[in-house]
Coordinates of C-alpha atoms in Angstrom, one line a residue:
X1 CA 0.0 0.0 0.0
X2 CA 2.8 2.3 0.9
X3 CA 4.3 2.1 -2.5
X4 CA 1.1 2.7 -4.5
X5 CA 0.2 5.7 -2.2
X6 CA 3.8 7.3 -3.5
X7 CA 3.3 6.1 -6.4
X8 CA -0.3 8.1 -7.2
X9 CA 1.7 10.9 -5.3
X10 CA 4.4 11.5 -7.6
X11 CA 1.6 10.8 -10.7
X12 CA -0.3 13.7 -9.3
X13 CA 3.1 15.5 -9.0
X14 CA 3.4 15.4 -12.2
X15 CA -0.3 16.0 -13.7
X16 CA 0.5 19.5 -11.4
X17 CA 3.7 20.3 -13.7
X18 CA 3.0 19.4 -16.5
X19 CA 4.2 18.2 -19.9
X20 CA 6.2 21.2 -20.9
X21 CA 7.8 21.6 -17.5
X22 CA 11.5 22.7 -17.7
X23 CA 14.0 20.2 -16.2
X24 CA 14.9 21.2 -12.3
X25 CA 18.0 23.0 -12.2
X26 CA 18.9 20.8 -9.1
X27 CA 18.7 17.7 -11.2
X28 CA 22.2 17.0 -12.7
X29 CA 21.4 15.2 -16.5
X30 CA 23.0 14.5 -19.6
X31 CA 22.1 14.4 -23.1
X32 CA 22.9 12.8 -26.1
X33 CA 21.2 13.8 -28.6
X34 CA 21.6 11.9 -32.6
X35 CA 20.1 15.0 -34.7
X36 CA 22.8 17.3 -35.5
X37 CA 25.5 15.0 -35.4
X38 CA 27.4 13.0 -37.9
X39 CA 27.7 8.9 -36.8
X40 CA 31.0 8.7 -36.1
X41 CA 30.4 11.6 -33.2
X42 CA 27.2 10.1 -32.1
X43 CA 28.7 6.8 -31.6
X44 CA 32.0 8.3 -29.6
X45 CA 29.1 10.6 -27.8
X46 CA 27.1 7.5 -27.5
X47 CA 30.0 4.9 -26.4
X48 CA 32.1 7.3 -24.0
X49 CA 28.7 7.8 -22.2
X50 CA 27.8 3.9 -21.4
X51 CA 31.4 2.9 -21.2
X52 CA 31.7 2.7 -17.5
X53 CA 28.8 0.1 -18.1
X54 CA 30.0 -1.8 -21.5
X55 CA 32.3 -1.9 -24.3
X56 CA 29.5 -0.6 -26.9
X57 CA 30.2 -2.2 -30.4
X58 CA 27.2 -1.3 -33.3
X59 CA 26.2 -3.9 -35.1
X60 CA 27.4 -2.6 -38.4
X61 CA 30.9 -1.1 -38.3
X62 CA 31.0 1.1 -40.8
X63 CA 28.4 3.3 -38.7
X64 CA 26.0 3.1 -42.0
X65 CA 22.8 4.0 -39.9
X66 CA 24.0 4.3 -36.5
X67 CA 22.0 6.4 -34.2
X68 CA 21.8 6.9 -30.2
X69 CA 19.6 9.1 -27.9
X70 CA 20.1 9.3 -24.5
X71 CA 18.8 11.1 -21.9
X72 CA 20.4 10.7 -18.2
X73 CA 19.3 12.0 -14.2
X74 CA 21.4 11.6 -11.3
X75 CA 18.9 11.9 -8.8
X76 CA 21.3 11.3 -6.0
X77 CA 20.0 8.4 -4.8
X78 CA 19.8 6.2 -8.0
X79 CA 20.1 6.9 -11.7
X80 CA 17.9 6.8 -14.6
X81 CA 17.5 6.8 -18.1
X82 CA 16.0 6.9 -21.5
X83 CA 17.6 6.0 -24.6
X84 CA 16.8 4.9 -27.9
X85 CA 19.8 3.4 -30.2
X86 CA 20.4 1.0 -33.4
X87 CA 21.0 -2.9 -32.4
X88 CA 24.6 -3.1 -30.5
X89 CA 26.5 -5.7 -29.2
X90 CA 27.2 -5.0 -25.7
X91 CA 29.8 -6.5 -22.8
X92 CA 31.1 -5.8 -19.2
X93 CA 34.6 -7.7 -19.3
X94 CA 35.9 -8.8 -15.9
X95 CA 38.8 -5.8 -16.5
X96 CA 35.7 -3.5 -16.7
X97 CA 34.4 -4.7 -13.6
X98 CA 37.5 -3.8 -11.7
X99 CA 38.2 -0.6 -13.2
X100 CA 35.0 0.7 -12.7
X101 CA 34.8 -0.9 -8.8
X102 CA 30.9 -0.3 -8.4
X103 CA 28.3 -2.8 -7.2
X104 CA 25.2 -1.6 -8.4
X105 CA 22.3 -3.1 -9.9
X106 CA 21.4 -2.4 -13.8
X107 CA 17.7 -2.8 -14.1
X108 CA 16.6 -2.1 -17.6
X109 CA 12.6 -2.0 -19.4
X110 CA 12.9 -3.1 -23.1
X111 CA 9.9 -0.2 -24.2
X112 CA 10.7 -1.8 -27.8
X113 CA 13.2 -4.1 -29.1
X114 CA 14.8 -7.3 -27.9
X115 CA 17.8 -8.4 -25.9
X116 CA 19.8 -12.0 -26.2
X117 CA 22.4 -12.1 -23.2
X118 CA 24.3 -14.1 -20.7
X119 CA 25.6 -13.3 -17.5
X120 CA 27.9 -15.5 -15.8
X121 CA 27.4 -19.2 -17.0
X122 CA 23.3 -18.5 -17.5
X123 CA 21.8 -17.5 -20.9
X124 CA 18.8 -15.4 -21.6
X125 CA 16.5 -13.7 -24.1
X126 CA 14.1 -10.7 -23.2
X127 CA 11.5 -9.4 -25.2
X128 CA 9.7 -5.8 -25.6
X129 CA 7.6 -5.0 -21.9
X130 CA 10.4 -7.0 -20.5
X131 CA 12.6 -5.9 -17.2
X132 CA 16.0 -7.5 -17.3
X133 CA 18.6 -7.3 -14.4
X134 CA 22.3 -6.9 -14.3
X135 CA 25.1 -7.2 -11.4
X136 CA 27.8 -4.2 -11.9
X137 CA 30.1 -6.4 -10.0
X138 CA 30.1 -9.4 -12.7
X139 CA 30.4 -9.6 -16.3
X140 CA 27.6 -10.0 -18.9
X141 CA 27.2 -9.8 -22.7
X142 CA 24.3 -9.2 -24.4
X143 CA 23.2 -9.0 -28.3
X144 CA 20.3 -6.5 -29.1
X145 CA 18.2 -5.1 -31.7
X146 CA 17.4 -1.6 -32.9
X147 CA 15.5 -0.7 -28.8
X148 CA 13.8 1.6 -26.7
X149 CA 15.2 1.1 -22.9
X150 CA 14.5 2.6 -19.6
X151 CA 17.4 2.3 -17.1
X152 CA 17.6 1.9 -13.6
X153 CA 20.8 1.8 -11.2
X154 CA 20.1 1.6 -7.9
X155 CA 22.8 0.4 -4.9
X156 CA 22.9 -2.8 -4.2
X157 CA 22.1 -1.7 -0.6
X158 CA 18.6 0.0 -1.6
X159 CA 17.3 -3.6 -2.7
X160 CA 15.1 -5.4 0.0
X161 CA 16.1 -9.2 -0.6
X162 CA 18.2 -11.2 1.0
X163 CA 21.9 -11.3 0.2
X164 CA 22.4 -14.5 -1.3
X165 CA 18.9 -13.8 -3.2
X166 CA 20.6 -10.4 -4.7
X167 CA 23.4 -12.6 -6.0
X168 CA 20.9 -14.6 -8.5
X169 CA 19.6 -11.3 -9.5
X170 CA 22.3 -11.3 -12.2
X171 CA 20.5 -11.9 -15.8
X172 CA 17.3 -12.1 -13.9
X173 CA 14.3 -11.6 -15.9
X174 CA 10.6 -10.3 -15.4
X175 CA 8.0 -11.2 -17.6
X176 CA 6.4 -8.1 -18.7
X177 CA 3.1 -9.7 -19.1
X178 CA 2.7 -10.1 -15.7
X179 CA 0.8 -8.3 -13.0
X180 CA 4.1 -7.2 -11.5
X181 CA 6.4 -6.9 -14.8
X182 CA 3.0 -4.1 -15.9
X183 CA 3.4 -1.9 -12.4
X184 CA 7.1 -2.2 -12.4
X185 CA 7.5 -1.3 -15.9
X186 CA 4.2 1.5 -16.1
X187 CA 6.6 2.9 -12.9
X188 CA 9.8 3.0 -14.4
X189 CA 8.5 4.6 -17.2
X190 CA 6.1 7.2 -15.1
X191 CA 9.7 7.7 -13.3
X192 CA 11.6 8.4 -16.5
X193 CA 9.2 11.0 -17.4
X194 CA 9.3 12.7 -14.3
X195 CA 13.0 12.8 -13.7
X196 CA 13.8 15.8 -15.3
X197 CA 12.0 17.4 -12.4
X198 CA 12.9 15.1 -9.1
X199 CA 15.3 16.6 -6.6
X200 CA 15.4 17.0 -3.5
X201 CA 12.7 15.4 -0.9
X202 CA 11.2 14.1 -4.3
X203 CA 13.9 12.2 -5.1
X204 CA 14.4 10.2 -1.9
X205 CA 10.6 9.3 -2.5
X206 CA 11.0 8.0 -5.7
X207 CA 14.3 6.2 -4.7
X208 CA 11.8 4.1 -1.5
X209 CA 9.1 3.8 -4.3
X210 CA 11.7 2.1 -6.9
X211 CA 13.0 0.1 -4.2
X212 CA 9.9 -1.8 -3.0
X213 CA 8.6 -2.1 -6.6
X214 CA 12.1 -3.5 -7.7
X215 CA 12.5 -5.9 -4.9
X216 CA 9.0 -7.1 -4.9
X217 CA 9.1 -7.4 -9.0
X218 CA 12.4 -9.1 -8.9
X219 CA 11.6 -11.5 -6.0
X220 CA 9.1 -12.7 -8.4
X221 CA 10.8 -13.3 -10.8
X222 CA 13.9 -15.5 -9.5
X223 CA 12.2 -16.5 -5.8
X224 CA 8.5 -16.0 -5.4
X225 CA 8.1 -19.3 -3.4
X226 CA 10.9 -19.5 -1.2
X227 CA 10.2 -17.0 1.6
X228 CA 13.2 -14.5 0.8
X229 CA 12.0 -11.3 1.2
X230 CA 13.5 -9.3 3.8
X231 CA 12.4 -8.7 7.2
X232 CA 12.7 -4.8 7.1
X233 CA 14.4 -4.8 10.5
X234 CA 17.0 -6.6 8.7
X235 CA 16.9 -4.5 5.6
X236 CA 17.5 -1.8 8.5
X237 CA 20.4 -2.7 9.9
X238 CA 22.4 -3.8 6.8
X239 CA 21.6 -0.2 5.4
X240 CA 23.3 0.8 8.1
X241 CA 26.1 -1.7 8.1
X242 CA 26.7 -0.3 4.7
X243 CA 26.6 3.0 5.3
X244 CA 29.5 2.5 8.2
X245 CA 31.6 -0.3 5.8
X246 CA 34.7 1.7 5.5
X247 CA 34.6 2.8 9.8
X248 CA 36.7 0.2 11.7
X249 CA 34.6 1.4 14.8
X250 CA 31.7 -1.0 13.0
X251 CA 30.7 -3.9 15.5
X252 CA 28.1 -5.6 16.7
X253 CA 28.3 -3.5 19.8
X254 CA 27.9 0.0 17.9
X255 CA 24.7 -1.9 15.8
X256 CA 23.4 -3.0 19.4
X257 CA 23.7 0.5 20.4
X258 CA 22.6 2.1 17.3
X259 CA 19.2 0.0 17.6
X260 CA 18.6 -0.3 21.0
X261 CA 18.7 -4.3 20.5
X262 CA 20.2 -7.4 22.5
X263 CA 22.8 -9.3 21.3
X264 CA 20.8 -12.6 21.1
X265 CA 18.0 -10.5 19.2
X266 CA 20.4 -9.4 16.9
X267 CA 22.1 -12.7 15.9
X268 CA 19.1 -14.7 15.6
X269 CA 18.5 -11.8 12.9
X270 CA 21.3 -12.7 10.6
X271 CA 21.7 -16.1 11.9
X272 CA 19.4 -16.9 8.1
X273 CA 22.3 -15.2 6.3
X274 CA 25.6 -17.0 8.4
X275 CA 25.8 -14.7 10.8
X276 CA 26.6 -11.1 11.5
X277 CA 30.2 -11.3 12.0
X278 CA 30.5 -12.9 8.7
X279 CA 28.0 -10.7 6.7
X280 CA 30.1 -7.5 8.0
X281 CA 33.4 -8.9 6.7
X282 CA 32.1 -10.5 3.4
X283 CA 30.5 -7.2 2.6
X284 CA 33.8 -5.7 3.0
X285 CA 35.9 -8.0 1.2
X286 CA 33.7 -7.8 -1.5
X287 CA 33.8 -4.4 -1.3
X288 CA 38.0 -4.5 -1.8
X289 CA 37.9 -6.7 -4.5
X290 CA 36.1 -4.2 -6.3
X291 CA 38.6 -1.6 -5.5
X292 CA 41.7 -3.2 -6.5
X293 CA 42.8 -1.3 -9.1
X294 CA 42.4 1.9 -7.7
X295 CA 45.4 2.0 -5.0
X296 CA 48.4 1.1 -7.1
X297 CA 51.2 -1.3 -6.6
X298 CA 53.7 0.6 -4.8
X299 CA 54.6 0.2 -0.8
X300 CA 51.4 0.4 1.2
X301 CA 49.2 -0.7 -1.2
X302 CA 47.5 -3.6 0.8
X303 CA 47.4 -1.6 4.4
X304 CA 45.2 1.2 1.9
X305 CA 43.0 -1.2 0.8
X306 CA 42.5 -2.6 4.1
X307 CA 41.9 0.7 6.0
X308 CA 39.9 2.2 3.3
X309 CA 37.2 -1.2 3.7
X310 CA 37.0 -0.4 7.4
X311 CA 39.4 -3.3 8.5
X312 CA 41.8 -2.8 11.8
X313 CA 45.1 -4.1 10.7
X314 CA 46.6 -4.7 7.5
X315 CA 47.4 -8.4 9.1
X316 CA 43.6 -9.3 9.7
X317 CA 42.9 -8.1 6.0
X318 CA 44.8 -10.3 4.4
X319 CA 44.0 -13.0 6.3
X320 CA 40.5 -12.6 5.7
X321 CA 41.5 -11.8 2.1
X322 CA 43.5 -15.2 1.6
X323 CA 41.0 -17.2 3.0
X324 CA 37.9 -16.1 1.3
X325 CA 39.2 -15.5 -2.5
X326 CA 41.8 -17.9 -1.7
X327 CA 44.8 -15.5 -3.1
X328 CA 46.9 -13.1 -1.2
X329 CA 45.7 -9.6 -1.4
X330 CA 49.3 -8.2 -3.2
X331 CA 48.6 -10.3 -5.8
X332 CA 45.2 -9.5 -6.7
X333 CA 46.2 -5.9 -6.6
X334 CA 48.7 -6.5 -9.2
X335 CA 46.7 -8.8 -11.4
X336 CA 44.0 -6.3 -11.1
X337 CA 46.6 -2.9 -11.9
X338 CA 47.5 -5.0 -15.1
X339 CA 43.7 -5.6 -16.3
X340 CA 43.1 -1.9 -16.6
X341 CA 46.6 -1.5 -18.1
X342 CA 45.1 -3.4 -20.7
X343 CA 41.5 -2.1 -21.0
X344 CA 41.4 1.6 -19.9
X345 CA 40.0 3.8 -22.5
X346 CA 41.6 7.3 -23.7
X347 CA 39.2 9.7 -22.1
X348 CA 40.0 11.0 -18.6
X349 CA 38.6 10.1 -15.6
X350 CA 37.5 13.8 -15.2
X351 CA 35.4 13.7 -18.1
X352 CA 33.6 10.4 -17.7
X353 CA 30.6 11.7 -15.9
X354 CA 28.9 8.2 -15.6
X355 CA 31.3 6.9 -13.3
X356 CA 31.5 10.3 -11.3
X357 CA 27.9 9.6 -10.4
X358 CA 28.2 5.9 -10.0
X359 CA 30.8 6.6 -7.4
X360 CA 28.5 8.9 -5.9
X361 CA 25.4 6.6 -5.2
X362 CA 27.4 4.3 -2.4
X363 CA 27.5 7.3 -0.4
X364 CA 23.9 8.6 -0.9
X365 CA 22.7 5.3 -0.9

């Protein structure tokens, strides 16, 4: 009920400003925009703007009738966007996994058009009214037509499932024929016509809205009938254990205090999940696997990592490192430095504006 009662609020929202309202000069956005441009600049336009999401290749490569529209909202709390664009062949590499170092999820409405992909070992096809999922953290391909998508990003953290029932969100697919694939996909594209002028309060109400529609529409999708939605108590507290990763103050003590709970209450709560202990420093190796790349090789490098993912001593790090990838942490920072060696692109970090505001969302999440 909560999420339809936002949901017919921000629909009267935007019955009040109308159509030909001007986008809100609090909302950052990009364009892309095909008319005025000859292919080979809308493609560069086109491919600098998704590459911190996929090596773009059109399907014919001359360029002969290549065209891309997109329009793009940070909204602080997640992003969104429209595009329209000729069939592509699309991939996020492992290298582009680590140099990017972002664990959100891709949630994208096929408005027209068709997608074949895989992502991991699992294979897929989605059709138009479709809503297909992606894990930033792993690597997917995908083959599609001439299409019309919305996308969503949202933080991994904003999703109410279960952990282990995020992880099989990767290539997940809703039906768009269904009850929930129709709400989730009438709301993303309600939300996509709205963006221009969300900010603010607005914003953080369409980033709960998206949430519980997404969780509810994806739990249906990969695990209607085994139970794992999320207590919200839970969904609570990992929010918080999140938000607090990178502070080595983070304990089940500071939770205790933070939520006025017992310690028995609190571990029969992520007892489902292996335990809070374990859940704290899995989020946090996860969360330095995906940052590899970004603190060099020289002297020091490991003791960063491990202070900048909220762990005490370099020592327990790589212990913890070690045992859970099963590789010491030096040499997965090297292996990962010489991966994006290999597969950085020429334009500067500075200018790459999609993974300036993907870097953003941990912190607003």
């Amino acid at each position: 009920m909560f999420a339809i009662a936002c949901w017919l609020a921000l629909a009267r929202a935007d019955a009040r400003r109308g159509p030909a309202a001007l986008t809100n000069p609090g909302v950052e956005h990009q364009l892309i925009q095909s008319s005025g441009l000859d292919r080979k600049d809308n493609y560069e336009q086109w491919r600098a703007g998704v590459a911190s999401l996929f090596e773009a290749e059109p399907e014919c490569d001359d360029l002969e009738g290549f065209s891309a529209d997109l329009a793009s909202y940070n909204l602080g709390h997640f992003l969104i966007g429209k595009s329209s664009a000729s069939a592509q062949r699309f991939c996020r590499s492992k290298e582009l996994v680590a140099a990017t170092g972002v664990d959100h999820l891709l949630i994208q409405l096929y408005v027209k058009g068709e997608s074949a992909y895989s992502a991991d070992v699992g294979m897929g096809k989605g059709f138009a009214g479709d809503i297909i999922c992606f894990d930033l953290s792993r690597p997917m391909r995908s083959h599609t037509t001439d299409m019309d998508i919305i996308s969503l990003i949202l933080p991994r953290s904003m999703i109410r499932l279960m952990p282990r029932a995020i992880d099989e969100l990767h290539g997940a697919r809703l039906d768009g024929s269904t009850p929930l694939g129709v709400l989730l996909g009438e709301h993303m594209m309600s939300m996509a016509k709205i963006a221009p002028q969300l900010a603010g309060p607005d914003g953080g109400l369409a980033a709960e809205v998206a949430s519980v529609l997404v969780s509810t529409g994806l739990s249906a999708a990969i695990a209607a009938e085994n139970g794992t939605l999320m207590d919200i108590n839970l969904k609570t507290i990992q929010v918080f254990i999140e938000r607090n990763l990178t502070n080595p103050a983070l304990s089940t003590d500071m939770i205790m205090r933070q939520f006025a709970m017992s310690r028995s209450a609190l571990y029969r709560l992520f007892e489902p999940i292996g335990g809070i202990a374990d859940y704290i420093r899995e989020r946090r190796l996860k969360v330095a696997r995906l940052r590899l790349a970004s603190v060099g090789t020289g002297r020091g490098s490991v003791a960063k990592l491990a202070y900048s993912t909220g762990f005490s001593s370099e020592i327990a790090f790589s212990r913890a490192f070690q045992q859970y990838f099963g590789i010491r942490p030096s040499e997965a920072i090297r292996m990962a430095e010489a991966c994006i060696q290999l597969s950085r692109k020429p334009e500067s970090r500075e200018d790459n504006w999609m993974q300036t505001w993907l870097d953003k969302l941990r912190a607003n999440a």
